[in-house]
PDB file of C-alpha atoms in Angstrom:
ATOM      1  CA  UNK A  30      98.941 117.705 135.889  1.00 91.00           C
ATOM      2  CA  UNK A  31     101.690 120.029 134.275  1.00 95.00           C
ATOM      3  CA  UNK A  32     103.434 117.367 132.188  1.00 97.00           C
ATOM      4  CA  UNK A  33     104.148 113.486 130.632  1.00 97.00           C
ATOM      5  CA  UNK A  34     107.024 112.341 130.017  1.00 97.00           C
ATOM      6  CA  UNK A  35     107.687 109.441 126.918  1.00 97.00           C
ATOM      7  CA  UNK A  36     109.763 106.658 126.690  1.00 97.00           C
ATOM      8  CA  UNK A  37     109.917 105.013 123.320  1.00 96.00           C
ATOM      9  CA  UNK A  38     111.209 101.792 122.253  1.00 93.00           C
ATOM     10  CA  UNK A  39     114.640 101.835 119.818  1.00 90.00           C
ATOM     11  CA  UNK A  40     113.635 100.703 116.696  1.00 90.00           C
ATOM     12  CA  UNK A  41     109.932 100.352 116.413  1.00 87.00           C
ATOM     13  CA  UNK A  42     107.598 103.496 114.696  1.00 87.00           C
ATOM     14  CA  UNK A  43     105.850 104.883 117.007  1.00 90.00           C
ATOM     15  CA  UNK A  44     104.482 107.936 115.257  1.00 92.00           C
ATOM     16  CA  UNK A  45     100.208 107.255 115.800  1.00 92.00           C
ATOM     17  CA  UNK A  46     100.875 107.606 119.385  1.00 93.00           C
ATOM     18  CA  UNK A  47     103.456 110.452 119.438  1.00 95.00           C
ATOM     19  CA  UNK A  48     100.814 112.396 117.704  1.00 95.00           C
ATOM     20  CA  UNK A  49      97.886 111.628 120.236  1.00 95.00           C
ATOM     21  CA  UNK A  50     100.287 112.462 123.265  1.00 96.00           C
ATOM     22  CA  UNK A  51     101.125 115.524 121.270  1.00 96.00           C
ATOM     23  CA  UNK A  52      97.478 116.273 120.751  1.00 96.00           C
ATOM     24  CA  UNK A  53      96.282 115.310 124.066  1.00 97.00           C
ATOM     25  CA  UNK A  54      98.544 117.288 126.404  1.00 97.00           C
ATOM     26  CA  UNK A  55      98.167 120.185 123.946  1.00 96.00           C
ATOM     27  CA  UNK A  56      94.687 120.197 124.731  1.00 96.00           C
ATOM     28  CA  UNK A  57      95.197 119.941 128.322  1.00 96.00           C
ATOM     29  CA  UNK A  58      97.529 122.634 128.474  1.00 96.00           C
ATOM     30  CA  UNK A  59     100.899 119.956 129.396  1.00 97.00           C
ATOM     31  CA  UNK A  60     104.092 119.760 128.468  1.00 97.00           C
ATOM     32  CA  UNK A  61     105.471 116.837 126.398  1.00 97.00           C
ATOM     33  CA  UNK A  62     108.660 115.481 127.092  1.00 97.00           C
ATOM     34  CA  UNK A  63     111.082 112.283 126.892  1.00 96.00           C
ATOM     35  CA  UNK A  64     112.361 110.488 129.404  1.00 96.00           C
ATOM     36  CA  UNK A  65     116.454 109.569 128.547  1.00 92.00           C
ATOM     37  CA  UNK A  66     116.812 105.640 129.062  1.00 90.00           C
ATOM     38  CA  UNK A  67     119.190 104.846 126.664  1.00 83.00           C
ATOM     39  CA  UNK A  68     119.083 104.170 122.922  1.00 87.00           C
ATOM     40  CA  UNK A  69     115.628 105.594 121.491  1.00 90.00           C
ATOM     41  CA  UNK A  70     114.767 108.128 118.462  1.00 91.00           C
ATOM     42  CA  UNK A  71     114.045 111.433 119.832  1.00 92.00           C
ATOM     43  CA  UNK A  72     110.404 112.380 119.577  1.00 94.00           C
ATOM     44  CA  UNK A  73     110.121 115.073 122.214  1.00 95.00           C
ATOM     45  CA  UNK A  74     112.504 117.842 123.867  1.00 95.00           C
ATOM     46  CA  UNK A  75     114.007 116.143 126.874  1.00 94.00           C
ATOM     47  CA  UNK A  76     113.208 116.138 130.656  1.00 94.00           C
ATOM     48  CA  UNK A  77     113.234 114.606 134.208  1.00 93.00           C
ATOM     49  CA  UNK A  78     110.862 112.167 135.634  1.00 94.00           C
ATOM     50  CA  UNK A  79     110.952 114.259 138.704  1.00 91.00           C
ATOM     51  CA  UNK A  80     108.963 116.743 137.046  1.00 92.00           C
ATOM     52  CA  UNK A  81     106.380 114.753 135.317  1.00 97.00           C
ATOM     53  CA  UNK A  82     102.884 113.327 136.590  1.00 97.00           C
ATOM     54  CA  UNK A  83     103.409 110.302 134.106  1.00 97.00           C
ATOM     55  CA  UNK A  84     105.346 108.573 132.265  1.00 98.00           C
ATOM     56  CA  UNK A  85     103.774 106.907 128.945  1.00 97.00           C
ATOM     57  CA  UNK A  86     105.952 104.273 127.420  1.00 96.00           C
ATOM     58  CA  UNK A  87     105.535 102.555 123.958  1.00 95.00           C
ATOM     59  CA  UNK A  88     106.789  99.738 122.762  1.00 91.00           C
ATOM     60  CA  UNK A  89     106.587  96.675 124.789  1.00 89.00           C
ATOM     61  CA  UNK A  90     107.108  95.128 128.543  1.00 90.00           C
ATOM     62  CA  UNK A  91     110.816  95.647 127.527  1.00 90.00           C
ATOM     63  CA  UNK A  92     110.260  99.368 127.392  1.00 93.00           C
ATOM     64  CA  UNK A  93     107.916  99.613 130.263  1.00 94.00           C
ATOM     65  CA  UNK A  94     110.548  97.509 132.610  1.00 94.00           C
ATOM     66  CA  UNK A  95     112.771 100.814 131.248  1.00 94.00           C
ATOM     67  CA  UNK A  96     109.959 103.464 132.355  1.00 96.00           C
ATOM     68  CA  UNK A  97     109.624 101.879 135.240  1.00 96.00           C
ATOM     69  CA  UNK A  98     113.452 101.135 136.185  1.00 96.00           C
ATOM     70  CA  UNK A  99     113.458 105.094 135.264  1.00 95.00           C
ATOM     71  CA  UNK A 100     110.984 106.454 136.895  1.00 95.00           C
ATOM     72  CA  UNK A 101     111.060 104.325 140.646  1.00 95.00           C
ATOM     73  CA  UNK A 102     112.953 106.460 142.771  1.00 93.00           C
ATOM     74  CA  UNK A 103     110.633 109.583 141.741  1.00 94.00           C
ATOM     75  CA  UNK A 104     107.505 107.034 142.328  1.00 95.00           C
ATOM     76  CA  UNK A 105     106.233 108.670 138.898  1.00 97.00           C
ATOM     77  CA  UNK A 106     103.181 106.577 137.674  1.00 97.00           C
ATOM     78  CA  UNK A 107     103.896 104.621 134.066  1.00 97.00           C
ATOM     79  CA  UNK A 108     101.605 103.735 131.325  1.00 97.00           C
ATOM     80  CA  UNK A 109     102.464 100.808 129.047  1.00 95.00           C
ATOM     81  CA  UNK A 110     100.842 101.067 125.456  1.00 94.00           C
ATOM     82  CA  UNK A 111     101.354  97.597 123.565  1.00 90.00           C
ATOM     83  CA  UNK A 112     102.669  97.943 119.804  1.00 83.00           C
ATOM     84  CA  UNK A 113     101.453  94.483 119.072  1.00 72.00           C
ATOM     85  CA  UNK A 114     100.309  92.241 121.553  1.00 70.00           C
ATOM     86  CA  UNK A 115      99.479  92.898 125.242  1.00 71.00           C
ATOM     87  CA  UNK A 116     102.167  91.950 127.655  1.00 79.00           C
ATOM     88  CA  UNK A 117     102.298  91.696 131.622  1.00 83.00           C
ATOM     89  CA  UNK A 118     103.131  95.151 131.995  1.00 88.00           C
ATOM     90  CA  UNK A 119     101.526  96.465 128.514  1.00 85.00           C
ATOM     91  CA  UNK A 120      97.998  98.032 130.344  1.00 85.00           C
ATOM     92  CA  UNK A 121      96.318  98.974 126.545  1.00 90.00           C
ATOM     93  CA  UNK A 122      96.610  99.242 122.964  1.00 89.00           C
ATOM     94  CA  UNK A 123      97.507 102.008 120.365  1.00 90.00           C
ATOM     95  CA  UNK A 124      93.971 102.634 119.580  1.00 92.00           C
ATOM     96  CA  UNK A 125      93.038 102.937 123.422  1.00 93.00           C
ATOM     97  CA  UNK A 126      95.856 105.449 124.818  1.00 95.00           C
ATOM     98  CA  UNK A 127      93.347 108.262 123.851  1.00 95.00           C
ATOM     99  CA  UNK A 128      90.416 106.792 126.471  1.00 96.00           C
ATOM    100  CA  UNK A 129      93.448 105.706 128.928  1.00 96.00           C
ATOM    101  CA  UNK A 130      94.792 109.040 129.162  1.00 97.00           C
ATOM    102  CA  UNK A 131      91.601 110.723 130.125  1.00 97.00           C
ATOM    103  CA  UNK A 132      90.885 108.081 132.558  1.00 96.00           C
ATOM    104  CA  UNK A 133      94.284 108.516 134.386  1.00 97.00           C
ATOM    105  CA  UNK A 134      93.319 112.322 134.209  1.00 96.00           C
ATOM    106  CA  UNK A 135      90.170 112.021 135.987  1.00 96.00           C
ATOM    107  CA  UNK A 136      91.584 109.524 138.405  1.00 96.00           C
ATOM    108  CA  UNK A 137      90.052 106.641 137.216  1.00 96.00           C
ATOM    109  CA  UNK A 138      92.999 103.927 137.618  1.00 95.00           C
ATOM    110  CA  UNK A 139      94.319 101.732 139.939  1.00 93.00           C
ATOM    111  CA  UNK A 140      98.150 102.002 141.653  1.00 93.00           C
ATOM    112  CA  UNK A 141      99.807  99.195 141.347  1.00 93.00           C
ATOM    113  CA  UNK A 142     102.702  99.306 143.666  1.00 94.00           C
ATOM    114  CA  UNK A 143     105.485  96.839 142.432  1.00 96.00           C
ATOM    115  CA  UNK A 144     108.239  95.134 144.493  1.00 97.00           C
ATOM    116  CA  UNK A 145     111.821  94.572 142.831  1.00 98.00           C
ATOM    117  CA  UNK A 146     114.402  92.575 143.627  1.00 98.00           C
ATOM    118  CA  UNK A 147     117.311  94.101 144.878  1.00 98.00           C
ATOM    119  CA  UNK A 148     120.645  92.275 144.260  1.00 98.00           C
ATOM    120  CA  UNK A 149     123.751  92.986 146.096  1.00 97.00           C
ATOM    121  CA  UNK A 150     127.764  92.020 145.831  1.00 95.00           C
ATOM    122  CA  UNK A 151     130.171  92.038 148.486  1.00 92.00           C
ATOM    123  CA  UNK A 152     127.311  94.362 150.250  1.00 91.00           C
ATOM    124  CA  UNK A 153     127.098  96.845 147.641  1.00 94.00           C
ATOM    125  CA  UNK A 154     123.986  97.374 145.644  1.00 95.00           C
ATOM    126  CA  UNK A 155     124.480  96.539 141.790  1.00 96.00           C
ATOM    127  CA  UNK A 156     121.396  96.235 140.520  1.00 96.00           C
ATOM    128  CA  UNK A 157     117.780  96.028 141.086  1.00 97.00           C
ATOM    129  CA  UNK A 158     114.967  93.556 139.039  1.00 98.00           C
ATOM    130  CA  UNK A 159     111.605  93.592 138.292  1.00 97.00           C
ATOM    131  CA  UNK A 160     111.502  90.732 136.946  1.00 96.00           C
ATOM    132  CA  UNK A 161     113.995  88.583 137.715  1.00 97.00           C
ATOM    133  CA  UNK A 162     117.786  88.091 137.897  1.00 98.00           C
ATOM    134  CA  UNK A 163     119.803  85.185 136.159  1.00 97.00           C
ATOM    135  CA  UNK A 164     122.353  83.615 137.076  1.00 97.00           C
ATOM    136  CA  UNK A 165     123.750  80.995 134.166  1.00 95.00           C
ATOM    137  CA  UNK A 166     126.618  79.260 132.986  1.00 92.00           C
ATOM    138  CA  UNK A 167     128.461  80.497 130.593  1.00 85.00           C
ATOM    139  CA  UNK A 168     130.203  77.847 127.590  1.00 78.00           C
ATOM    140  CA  UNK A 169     131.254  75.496 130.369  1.00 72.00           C
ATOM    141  CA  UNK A 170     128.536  72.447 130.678  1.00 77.00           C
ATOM    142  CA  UNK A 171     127.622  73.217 134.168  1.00 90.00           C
ATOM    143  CA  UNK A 172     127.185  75.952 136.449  1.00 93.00           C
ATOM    144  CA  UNK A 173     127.830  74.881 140.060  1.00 95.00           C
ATOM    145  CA  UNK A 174     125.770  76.880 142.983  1.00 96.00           C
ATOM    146  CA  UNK A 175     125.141  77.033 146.192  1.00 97.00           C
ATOM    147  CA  UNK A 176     121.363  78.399 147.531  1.00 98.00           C
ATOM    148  CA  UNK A 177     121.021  79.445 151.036  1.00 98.00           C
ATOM    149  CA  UNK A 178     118.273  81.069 152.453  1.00 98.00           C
ATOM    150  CA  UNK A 179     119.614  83.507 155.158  1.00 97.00           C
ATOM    151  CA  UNK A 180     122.108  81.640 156.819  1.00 93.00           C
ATOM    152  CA  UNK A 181     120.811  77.530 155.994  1.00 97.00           C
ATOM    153  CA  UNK A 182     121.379  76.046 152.927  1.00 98.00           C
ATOM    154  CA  UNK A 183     118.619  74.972 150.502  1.00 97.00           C
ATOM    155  CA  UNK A 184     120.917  73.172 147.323  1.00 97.00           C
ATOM    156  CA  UNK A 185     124.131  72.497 146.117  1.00 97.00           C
ATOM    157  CA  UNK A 186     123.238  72.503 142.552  1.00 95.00           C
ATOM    158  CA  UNK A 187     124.910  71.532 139.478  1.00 94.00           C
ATOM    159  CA  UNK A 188     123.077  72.730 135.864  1.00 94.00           C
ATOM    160  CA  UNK A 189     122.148  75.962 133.794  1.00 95.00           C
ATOM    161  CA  UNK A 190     122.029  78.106 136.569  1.00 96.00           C
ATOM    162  CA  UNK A 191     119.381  79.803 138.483  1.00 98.00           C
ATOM    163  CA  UNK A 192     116.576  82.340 138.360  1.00 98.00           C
ATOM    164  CA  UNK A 193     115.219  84.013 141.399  1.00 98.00           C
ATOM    165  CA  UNK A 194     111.941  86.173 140.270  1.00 98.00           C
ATOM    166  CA  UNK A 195     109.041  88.505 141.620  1.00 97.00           C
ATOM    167  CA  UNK A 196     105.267  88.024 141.358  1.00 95.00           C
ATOM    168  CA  UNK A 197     105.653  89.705 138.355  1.00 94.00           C
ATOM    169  CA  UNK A 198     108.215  87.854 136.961  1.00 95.00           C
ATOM    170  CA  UNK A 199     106.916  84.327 137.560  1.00 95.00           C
ATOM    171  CA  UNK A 200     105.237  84.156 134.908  1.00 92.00           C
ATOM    172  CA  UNK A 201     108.219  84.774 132.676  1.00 92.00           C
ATOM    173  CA  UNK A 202     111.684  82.669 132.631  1.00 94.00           C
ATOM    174  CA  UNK A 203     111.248  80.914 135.984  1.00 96.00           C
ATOM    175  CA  UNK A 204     107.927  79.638 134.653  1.00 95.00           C
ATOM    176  CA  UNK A 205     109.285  78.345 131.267  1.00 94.00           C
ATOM    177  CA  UNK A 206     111.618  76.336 133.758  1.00 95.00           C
ATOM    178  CA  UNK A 207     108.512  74.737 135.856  1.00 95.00           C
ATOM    179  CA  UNK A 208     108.367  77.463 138.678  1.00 96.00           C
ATOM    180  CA  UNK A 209     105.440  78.285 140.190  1.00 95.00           C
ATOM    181  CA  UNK A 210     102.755  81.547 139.416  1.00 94.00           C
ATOM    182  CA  UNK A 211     103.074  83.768 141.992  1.00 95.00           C
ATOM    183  CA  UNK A 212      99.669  86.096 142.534  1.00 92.00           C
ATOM    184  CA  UNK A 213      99.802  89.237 141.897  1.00 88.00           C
ATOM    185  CA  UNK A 214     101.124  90.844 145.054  1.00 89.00           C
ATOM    186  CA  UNK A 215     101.702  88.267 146.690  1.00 93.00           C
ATOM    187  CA  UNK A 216     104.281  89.092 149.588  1.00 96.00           C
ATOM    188  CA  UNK A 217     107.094  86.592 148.388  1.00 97.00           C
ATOM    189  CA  UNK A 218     109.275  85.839 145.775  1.00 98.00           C
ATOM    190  CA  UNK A 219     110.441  82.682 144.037  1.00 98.00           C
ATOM    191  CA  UNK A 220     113.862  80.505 143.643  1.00 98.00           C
ATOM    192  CA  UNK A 221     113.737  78.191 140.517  1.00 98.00           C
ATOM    193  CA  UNK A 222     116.822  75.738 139.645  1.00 97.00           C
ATOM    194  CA  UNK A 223     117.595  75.683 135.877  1.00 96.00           C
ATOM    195  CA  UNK A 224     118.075  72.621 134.326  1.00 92.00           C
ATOM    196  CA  UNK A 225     119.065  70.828 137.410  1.00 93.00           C
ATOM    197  CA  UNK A 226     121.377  67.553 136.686  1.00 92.00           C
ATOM    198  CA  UNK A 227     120.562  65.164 139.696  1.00 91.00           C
ATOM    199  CA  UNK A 228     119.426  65.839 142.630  1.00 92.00           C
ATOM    200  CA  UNK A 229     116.345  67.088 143.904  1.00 92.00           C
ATOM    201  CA  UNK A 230     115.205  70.776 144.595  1.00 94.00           C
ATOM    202  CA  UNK A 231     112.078  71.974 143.570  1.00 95.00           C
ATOM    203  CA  UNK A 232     111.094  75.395 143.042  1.00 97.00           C
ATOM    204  CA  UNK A 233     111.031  77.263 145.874  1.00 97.00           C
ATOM    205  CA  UNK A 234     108.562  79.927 147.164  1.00 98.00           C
ATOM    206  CA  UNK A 235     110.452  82.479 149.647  1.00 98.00           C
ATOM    207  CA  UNK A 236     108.893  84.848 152.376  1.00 98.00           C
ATOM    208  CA  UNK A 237     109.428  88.312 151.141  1.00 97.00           C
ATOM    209  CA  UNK A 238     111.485  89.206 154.413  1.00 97.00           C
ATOM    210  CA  UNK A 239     113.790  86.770 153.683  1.00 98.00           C
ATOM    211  CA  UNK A 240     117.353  86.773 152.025  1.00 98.00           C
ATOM    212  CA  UNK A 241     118.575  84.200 148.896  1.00 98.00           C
ATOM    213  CA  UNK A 242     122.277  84.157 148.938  1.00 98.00           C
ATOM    214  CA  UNK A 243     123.507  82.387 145.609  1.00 98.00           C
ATOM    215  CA  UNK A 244     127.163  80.781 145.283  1.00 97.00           C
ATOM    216  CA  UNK A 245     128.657  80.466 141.922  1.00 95.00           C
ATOM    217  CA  UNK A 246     131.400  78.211 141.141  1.00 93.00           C
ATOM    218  CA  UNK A 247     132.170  79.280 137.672  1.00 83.00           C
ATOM    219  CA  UNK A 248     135.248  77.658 137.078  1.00 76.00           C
ATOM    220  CA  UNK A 249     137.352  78.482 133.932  1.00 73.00           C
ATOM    221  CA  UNK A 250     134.591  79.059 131.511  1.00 77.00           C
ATOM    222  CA  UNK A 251     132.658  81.651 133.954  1.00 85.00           C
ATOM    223  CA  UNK A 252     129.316  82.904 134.456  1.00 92.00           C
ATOM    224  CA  UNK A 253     126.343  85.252 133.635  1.00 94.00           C
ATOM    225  CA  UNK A 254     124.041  87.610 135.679  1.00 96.00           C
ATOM    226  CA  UNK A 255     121.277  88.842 133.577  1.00 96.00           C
ATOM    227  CA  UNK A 256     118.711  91.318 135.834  1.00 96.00           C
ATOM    228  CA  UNK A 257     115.298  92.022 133.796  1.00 95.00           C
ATOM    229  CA  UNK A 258     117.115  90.258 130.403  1.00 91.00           C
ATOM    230  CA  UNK A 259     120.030  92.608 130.712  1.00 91.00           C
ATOM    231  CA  UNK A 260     123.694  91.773 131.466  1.00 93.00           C
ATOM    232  CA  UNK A 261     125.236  93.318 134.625  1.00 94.00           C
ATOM    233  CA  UNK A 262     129.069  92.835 134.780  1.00 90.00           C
ATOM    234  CA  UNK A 263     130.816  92.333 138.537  1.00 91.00           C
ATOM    235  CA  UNK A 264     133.334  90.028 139.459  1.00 88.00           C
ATOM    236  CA  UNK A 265     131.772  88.739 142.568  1.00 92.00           C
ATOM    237  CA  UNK A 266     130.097  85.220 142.654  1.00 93.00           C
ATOM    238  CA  UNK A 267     128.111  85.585 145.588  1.00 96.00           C
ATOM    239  CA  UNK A 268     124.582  87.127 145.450  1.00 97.00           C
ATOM    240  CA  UNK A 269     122.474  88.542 147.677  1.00 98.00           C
ATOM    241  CA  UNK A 270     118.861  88.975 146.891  1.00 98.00           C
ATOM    242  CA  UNK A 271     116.050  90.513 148.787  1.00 98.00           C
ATOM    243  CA  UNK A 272     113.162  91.908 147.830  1.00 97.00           C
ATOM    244  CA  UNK A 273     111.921  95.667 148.056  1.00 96.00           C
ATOM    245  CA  UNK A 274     108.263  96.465 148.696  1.00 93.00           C
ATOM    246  CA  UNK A 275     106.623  99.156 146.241  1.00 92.00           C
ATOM    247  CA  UNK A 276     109.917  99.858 143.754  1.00 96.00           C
ATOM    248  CA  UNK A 277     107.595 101.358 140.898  1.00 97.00           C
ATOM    249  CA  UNK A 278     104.092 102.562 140.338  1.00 97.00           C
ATOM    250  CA  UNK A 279     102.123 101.373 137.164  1.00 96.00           C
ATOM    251  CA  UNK A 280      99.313 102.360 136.006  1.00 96.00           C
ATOM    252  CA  UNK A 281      96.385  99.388 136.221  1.00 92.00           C
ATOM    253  CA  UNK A 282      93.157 100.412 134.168  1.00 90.00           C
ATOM    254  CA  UNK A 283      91.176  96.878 135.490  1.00 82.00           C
ATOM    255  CA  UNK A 284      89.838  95.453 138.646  1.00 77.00           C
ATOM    256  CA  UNK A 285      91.791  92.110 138.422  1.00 75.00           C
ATOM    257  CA  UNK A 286      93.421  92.066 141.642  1.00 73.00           C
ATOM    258  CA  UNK A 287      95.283  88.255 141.009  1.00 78.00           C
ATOM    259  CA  UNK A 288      96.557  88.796 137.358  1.00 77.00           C
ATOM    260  CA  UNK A 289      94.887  85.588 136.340  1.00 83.00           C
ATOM    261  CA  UNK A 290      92.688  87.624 133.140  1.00 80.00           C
ATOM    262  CA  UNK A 291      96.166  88.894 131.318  1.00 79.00           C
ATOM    263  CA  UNK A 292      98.294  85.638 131.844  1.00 82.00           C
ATOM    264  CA  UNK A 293      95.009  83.323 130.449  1.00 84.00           C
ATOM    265  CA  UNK A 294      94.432  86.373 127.611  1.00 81.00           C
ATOM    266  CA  UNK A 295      98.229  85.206 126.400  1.00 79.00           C
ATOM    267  CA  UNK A 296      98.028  82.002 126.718  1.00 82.00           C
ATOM    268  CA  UNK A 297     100.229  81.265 129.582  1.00 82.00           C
ATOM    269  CA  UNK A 298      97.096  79.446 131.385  1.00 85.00           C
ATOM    270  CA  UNK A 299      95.203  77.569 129.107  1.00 85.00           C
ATOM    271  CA  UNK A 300      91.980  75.195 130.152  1.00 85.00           C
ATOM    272  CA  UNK A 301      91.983  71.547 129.419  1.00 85.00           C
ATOM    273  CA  UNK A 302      91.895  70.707 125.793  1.00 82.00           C
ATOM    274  CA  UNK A 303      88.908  68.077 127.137  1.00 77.00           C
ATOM    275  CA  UNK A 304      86.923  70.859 128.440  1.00 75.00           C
ATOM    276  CA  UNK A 305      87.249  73.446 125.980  1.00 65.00           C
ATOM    277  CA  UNK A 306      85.911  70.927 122.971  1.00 62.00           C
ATOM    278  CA  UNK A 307      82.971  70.392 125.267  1.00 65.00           C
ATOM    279  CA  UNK A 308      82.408  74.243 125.200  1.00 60.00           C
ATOM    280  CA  UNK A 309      82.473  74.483 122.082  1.00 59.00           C
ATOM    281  CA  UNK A 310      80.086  71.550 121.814  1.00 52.00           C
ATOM    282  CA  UNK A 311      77.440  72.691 124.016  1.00 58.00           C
ATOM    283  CA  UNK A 312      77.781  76.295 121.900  1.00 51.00           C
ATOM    284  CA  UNK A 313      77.304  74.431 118.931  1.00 57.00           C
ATOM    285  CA  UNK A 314      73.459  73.120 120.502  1.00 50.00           C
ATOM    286  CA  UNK A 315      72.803  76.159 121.611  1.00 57.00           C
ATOM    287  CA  UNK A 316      73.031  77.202 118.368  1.00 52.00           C
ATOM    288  CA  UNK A 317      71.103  73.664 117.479  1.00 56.00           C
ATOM    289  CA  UNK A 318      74.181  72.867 115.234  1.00 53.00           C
TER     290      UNK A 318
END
């Protein structure tokens, strides 16, 4: 290792773990540097992910989604530390980066290769999502689109829009609108109507060779495309999406190999009221409460 590069998140303070990056890659004889993604304090001279072994973000899955977004076509490995919270892409806490860093030192992580979504207009390449990418109405009451996937058409479908997400991002938006979990690498990616008035078109799973082709008929009132929760402007309303194996590399400091011990950590799969009460029951005898 020579050097880490930082990416921090805009407003939040950050200074605990600037100091033990500081203090860590001083004693390992690195170099210290931050990665430019946009609006964030400086804390560190600047550089390129191309020259860095890792990139250490702070903040949130927001920031990592930037790390990673920054860092793919260099293949540079990320490390998401969670101010707050742990989030799908957060790997550990402040108070943990110390133990993480040594670990990723001595080789003792996991590569976890993520696919993206890559979204394309009139054949050019626009944008490209970890997570997911949006399409929604804008102030009109509907949003009118057509699905195909490659060249036969799933839905004509009138409603809030539509969300098209990875493995990654299943557990996100599309969820919140009754799509399914996909497992962590899973080789697929899912197709989830928003708000659908009439009709019928479930969520739908897609083979990751496969192409999803949306149709927007915005009308007078228009449209939104929001990839990874961030606007991207064109004036095309056709979409094409496909998925791209092994966009970004994050760092994984577990042996989970589904996902399943982060999503039930936040609450996003919870067990049956019924059988948690008798949990707590039988750890009540055991205790001969």
């Amino acid at each position: 290792m020579k050097r880490v590069g930082v990416v921090v998140h805009p407003t939040r303070a950050v200074v605990d773990a600037i100091e033990v990056l500081e203090n860590w890659t001083s004693e390992h004889g690195l170099e210290l540097v931050q990665i430019p993604t946009g609006e964030q304090p400086p804390v560190a001279p600047a550089g390129e992910v191309s020259g860095c072994d890792l990139i250490v973000a702070l903040g949130g899955d927001g920031t990592v989604l930037k790390a990673l977004h920054a860092s793919a076509k260099a293949r540079t490995p990320a490390l998401g530390v969670a101010y707050g919270s742990l989030g799908a892409l957060t790997t550990v806490s402040v108070e943990e980066l110390p133990a993480a860093l040594d670990r990723f030192a001595n080789g003792d992580w996991r590569r976890r290769d993520l696919p993206a979504l890559r979204i394309r207009a009139a054949g050019e390449p626009i944008a490209a999502a970890l997570n997911d990418v949006v399409v929604a109405r804008g102030r009109g009451t509907q949003l009118l689109v057509d699905v195909w996937v490659d060249r036969e058409l799933y839905v004509r479908l009138a409603g809030d829009g539509v969300v098209v997400a990875t493995p990654l991002g299943s557990s996100a938006y599309s969820m919140a609108a009754g799509g399914p979990l996909l497992v962590s690498g899973a080789d697929a990616f899912v197709c989830t109507p928003l708000a659908m008035h009439g009709g019928s078109a479930p969520p739908l799973v897609v083979a990751g060779d496969r192409e999803v082709r949306l149709q927007a008929h915005p009308g007078h009132r228009g449209f939104s495309i929001d990839v990874d929760g961030f606007p991207v402007v064109t004036d095309q309303a056709e979409l094409s999406v496909t998925r791209q194996n092994a966009y970004a590399v994050l760092v994984d400091l577990d042996e989970s190999t589904t996902g399943f011990p982060s999503l039930r950590e936040r609450g996003l799969i919870s067990d049956s009221p019924r059988l948690i009460g008798q949990d707590r029951l039988t750890a009540r005898m055991d205790l001969g409460g």
